[in-house]
Short mmCIF file of C-alpha atoms and ligand atoms in Angstrom, two decimals:
data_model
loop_
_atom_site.label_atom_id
_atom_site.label_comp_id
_atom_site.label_asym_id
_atom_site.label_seq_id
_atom_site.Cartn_x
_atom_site.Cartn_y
_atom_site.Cartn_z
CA UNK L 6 0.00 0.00 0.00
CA UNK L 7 1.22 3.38 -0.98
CA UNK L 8 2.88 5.77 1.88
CA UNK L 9 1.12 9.37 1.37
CA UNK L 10 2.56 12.20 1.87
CA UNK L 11 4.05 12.49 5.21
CA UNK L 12 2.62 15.61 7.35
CA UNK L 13 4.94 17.93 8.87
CA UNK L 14 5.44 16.46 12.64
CA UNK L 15 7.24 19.82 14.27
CA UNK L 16 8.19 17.82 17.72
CA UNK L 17 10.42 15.13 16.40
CA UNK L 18 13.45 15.45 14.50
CA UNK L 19 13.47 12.94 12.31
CA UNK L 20 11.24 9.71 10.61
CA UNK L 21 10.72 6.53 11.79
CA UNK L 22 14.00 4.82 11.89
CA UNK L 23 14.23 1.40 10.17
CA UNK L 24 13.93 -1.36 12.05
CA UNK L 25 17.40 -3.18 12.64
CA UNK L 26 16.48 -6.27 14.56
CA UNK L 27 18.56 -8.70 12.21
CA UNK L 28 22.02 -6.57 13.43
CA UNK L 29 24.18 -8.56 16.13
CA UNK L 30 22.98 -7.89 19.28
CA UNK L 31 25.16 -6.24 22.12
CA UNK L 32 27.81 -8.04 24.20
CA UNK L 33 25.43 -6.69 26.75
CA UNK L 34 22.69 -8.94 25.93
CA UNK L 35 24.58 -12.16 26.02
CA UNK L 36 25.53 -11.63 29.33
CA UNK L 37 22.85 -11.03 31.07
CA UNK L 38 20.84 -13.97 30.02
CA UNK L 39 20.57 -15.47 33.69
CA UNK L 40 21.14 -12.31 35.50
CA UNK L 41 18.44 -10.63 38.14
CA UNK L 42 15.21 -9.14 37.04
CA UNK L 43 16.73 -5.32 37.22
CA UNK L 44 19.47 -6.22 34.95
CA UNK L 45 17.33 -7.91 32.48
CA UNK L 46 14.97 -5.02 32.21
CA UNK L 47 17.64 -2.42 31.73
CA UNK L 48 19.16 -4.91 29.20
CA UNK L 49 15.73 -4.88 27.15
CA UNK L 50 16.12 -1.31 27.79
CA UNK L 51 19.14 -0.90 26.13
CA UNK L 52 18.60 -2.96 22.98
CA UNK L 53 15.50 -1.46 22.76
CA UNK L 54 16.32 1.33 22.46
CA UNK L 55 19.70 -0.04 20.27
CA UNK L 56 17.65 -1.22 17.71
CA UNK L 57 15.15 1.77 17.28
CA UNK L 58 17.04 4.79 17.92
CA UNK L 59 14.99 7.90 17.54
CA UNK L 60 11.43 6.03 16.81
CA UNK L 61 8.66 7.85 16.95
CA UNK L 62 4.39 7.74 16.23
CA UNK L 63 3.88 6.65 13.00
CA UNK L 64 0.26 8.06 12.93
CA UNK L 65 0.98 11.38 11.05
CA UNK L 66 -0.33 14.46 12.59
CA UNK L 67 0.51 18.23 12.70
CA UNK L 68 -0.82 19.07 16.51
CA UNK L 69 -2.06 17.44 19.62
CA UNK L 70 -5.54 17.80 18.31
CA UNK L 71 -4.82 16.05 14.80
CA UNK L 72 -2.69 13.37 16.88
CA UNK L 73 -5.70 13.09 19.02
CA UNK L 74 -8.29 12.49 16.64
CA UNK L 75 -5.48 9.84 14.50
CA UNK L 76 -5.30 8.06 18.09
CA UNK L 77 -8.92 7.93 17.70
CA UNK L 78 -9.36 6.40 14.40
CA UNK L 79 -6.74 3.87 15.11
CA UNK L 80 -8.75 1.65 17.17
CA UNK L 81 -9.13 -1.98 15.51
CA UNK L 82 -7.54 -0.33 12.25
CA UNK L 83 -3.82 -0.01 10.99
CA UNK L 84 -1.92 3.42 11.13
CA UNK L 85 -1.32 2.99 7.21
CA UNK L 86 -5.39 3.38 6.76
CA UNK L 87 -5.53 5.79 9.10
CA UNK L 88 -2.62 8.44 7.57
CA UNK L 89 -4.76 8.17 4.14
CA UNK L 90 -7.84 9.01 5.55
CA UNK L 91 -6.44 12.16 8.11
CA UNK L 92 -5.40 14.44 5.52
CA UNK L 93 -8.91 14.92 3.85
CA UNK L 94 -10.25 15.16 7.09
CA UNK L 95 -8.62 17.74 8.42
CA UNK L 96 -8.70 19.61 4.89
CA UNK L 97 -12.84 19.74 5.55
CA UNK L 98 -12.55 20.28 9.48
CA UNK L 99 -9.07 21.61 10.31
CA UNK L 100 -9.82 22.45 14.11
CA UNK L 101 -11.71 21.29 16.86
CA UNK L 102 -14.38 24.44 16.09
CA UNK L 103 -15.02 23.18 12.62
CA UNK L 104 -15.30 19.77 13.72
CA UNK L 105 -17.77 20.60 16.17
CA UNK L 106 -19.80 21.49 13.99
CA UNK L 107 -19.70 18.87 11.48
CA UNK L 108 -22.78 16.81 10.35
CA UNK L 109 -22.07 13.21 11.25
CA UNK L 110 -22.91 11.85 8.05
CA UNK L 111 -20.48 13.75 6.57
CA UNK L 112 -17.58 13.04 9.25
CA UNK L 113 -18.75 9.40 9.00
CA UNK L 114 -18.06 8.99 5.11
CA UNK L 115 -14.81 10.66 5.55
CA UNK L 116 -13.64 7.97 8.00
CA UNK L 117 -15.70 5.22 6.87
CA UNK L 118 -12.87 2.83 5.81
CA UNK L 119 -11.08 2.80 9.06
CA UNK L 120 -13.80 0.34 10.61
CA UNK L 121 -16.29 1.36 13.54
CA UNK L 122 -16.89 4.87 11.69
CA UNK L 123 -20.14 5.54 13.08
CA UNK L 124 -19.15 5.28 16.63
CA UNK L 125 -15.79 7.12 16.05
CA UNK L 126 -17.59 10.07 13.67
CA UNK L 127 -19.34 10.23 16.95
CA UNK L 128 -16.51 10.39 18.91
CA UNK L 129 -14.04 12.75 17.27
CA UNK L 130 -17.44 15.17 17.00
CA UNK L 131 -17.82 14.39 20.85
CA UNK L 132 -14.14 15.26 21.58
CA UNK L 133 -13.88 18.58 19.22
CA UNK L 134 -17.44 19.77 21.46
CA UNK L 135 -15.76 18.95 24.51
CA UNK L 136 -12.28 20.47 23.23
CA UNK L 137 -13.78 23.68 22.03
CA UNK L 138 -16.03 24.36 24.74
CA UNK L 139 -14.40 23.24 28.02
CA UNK L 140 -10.91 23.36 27.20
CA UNK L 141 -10.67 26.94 24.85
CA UNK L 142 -9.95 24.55 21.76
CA UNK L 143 -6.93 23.03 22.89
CA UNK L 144 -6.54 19.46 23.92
CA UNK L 145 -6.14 19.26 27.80
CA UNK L 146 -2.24 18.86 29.07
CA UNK L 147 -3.54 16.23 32.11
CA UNK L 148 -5.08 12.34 31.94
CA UNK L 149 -7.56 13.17 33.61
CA UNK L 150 -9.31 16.30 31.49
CA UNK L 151 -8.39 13.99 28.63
CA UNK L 152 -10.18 11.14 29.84
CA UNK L 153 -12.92 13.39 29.42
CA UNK L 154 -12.99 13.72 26.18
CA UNK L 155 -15.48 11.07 24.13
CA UNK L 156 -13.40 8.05 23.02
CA UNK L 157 -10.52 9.23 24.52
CA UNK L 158 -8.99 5.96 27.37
CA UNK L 159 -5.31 5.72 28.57
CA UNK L 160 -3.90 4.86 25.76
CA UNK L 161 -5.15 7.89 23.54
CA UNK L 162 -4.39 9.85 26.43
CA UNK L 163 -1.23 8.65 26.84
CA UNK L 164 0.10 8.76 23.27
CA UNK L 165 -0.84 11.92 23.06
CA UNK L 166 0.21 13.06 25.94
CA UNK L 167 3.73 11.58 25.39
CA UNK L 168 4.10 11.97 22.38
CA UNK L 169 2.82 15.35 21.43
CA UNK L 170 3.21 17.43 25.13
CA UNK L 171 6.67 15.14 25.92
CA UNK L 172 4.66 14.19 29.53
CA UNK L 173 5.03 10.92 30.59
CA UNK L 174 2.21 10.09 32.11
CA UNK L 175 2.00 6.55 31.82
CA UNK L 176 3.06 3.43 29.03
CA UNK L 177 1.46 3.45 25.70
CA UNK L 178 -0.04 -0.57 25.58
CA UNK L 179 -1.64 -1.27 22.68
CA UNK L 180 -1.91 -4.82 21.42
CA UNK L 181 1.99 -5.13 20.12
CA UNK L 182 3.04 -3.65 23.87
CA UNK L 183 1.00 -6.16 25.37
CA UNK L 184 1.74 -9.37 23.67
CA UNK L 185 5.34 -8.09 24.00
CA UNK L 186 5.87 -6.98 27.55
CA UNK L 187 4.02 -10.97 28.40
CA UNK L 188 6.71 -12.39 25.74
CA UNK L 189 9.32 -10.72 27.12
CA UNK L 190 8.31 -11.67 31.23
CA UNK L 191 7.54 -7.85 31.98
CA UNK L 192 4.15 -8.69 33.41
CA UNK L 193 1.89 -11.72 33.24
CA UNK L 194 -1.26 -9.40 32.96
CA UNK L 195 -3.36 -9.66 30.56
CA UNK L 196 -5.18 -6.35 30.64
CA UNK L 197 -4.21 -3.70 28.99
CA UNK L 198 -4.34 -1.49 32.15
CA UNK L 199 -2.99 -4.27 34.68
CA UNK L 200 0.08 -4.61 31.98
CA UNK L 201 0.77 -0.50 31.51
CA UNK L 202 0.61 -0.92 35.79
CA UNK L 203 3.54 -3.66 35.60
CA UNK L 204 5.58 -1.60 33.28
CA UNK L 205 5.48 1.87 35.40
CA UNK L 206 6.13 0.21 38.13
CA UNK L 207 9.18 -1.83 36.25
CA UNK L 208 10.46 0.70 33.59
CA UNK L 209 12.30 4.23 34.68
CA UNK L 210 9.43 7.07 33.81
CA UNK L 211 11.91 9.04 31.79
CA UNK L 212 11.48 5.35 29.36
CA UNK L 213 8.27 5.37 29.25
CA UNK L 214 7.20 6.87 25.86
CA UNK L 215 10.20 5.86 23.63
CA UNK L 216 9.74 2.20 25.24
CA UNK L 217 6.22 1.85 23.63
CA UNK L 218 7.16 2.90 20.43
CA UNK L 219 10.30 1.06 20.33
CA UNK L 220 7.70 -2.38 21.33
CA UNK L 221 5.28 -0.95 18.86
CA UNK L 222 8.18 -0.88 15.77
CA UNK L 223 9.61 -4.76 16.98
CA UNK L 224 6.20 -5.80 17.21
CA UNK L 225 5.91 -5.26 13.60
CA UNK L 226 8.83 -6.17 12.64
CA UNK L 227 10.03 -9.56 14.50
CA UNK L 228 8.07 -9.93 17.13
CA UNK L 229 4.95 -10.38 15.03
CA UNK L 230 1.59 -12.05 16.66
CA UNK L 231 1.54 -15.52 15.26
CA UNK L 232 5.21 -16.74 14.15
CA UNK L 233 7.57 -14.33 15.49
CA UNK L 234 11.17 -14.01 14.34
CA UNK L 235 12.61 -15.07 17.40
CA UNK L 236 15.93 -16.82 15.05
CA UNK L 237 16.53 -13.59 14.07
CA UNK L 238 15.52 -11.85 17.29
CA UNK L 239 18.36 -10.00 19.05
CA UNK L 240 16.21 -9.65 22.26
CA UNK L 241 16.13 -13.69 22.19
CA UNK L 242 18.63 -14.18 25.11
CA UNK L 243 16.68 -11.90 27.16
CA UNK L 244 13.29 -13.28 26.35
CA UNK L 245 11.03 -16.16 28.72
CA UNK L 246 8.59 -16.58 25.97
CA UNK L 247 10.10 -19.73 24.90
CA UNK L 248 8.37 -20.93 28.29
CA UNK L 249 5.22 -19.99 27.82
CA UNK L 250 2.72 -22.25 26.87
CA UNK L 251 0.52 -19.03 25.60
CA UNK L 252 3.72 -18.30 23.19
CA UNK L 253 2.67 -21.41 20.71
CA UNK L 254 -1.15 -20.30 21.43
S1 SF4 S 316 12.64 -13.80 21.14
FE1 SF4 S 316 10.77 -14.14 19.92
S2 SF4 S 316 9.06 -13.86 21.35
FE2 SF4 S 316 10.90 -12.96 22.31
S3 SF4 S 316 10.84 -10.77 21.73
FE3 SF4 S 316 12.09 -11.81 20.19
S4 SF4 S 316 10.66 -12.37 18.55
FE4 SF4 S 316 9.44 -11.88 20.36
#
């Protein structure tokens, strides 16, 4: 599928980086394979962060409010589908006031192929009203005035709260984090919320944004859902999937 045009994203530096997860993996790795939980954690850390050096959200936006409503749209759908359908949207409603104000059949066609458009027409609508009139048109700096906001949970709230406003206010876990961090023996939770618990209480908070995206880019990479790469895996030494009876599941 065709890449559009990338939007300008004024708080990073740079793209995505490639992933790099066939590259030999770190002395550091090899030696910590039966070490204590600390040093395995900072040893994930490191390669992590090794392997995707400067990541960043690949759901294209321009603002916290276009990152918001991209968060949004995500749900159940890939970012690819969702960076061709944000740029006509925000052409017709480029700020919370004009969304507002949309008619709903009108938001719902323009988001109609990323799945569940009626409820999240509804939503982004709901969010812009609650943006424009209780927060002055910008979206709120806090979890909890974001968790106001119509379709707006943790992990919109903490994406774009990370991401866009650099505030770490908790870990990103989306579906990749989460099959990941139970791979990987960083929680055995199996909620979304229990699992982003496990990880603030593991990871440092200063690692708490780049760590999801890092997850998010292996995830797709190697550490795919039903056969991941672990051969080619440089995380492998660190990892306790391989005794896991949900890892062949
Ligand atoms: S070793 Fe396999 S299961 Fe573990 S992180 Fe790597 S790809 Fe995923």
């Amino acid at each position: 599928m065709a890449t559009p045009k990338k939007m300008a994203t004024p708080k990073r530096k740079s793209a995505g980086a490639a992933p790099r997860a066939s590259v030999p993996a770190s002395s550091k790795v090899a030696t910590v394979r039966k070490s204590t939980a600390p040093e395995r954690v900072t040893a994930i850390l490191d390669e992590l962060q090794r392997l995707y050096p400067d990541v960043q959200c690949a759901l294209n936006h321009r603002n916290a409010w276009e990152l918001t409503v991209a968060t949004i749209l995500s749900a159940q759908c890939t970012d690819v589908r969702v960076n061709l359908v944000t740029p006509a949207l925000f052409r017709a409603f480029p700020t919370p006031r004009a969304m507002a104000t949309a008619s709903l059949p009108e938001l719902e066609e323009l988001v109609r192929t990323t799945g569940f458009f009626r409820n999240k027409a509804k939503n982004i609508r709901g969010a812009a009203q609650v943006v424009t009139e209780k927060f002055g048109g910008k979206v709120p700096q806090t979890m909890e005035e974001m968790l106001q906001l119509p379709g707006v949970a943790r992990k919109t709230a903490n994406v774009v709260l990370g991401s866009w406003y650099g505030i770490a206010s908790g870990v990103v876990v989306d579906t990749h984090v989460l099959r990941i961090s139970r791979r990987l023996g960083l929680t055995r939770q199996t909620t979304p919320e229990k699992v982003e618990a496990d990880l603030k209480r593991l990871l440092p908070q200063q690692r708490w944004v780049q760590f999801s995206h890092e997850v998010i880019h292996h995830g797709r990479a190697v550490c795919v859902a039903r056969k991941p790469r672990c051969a080619e895996c440089t995380l492998e030494p660190l990892c306790q999937a391989k005794d896991k009876t949900w890892h062949s599941a």
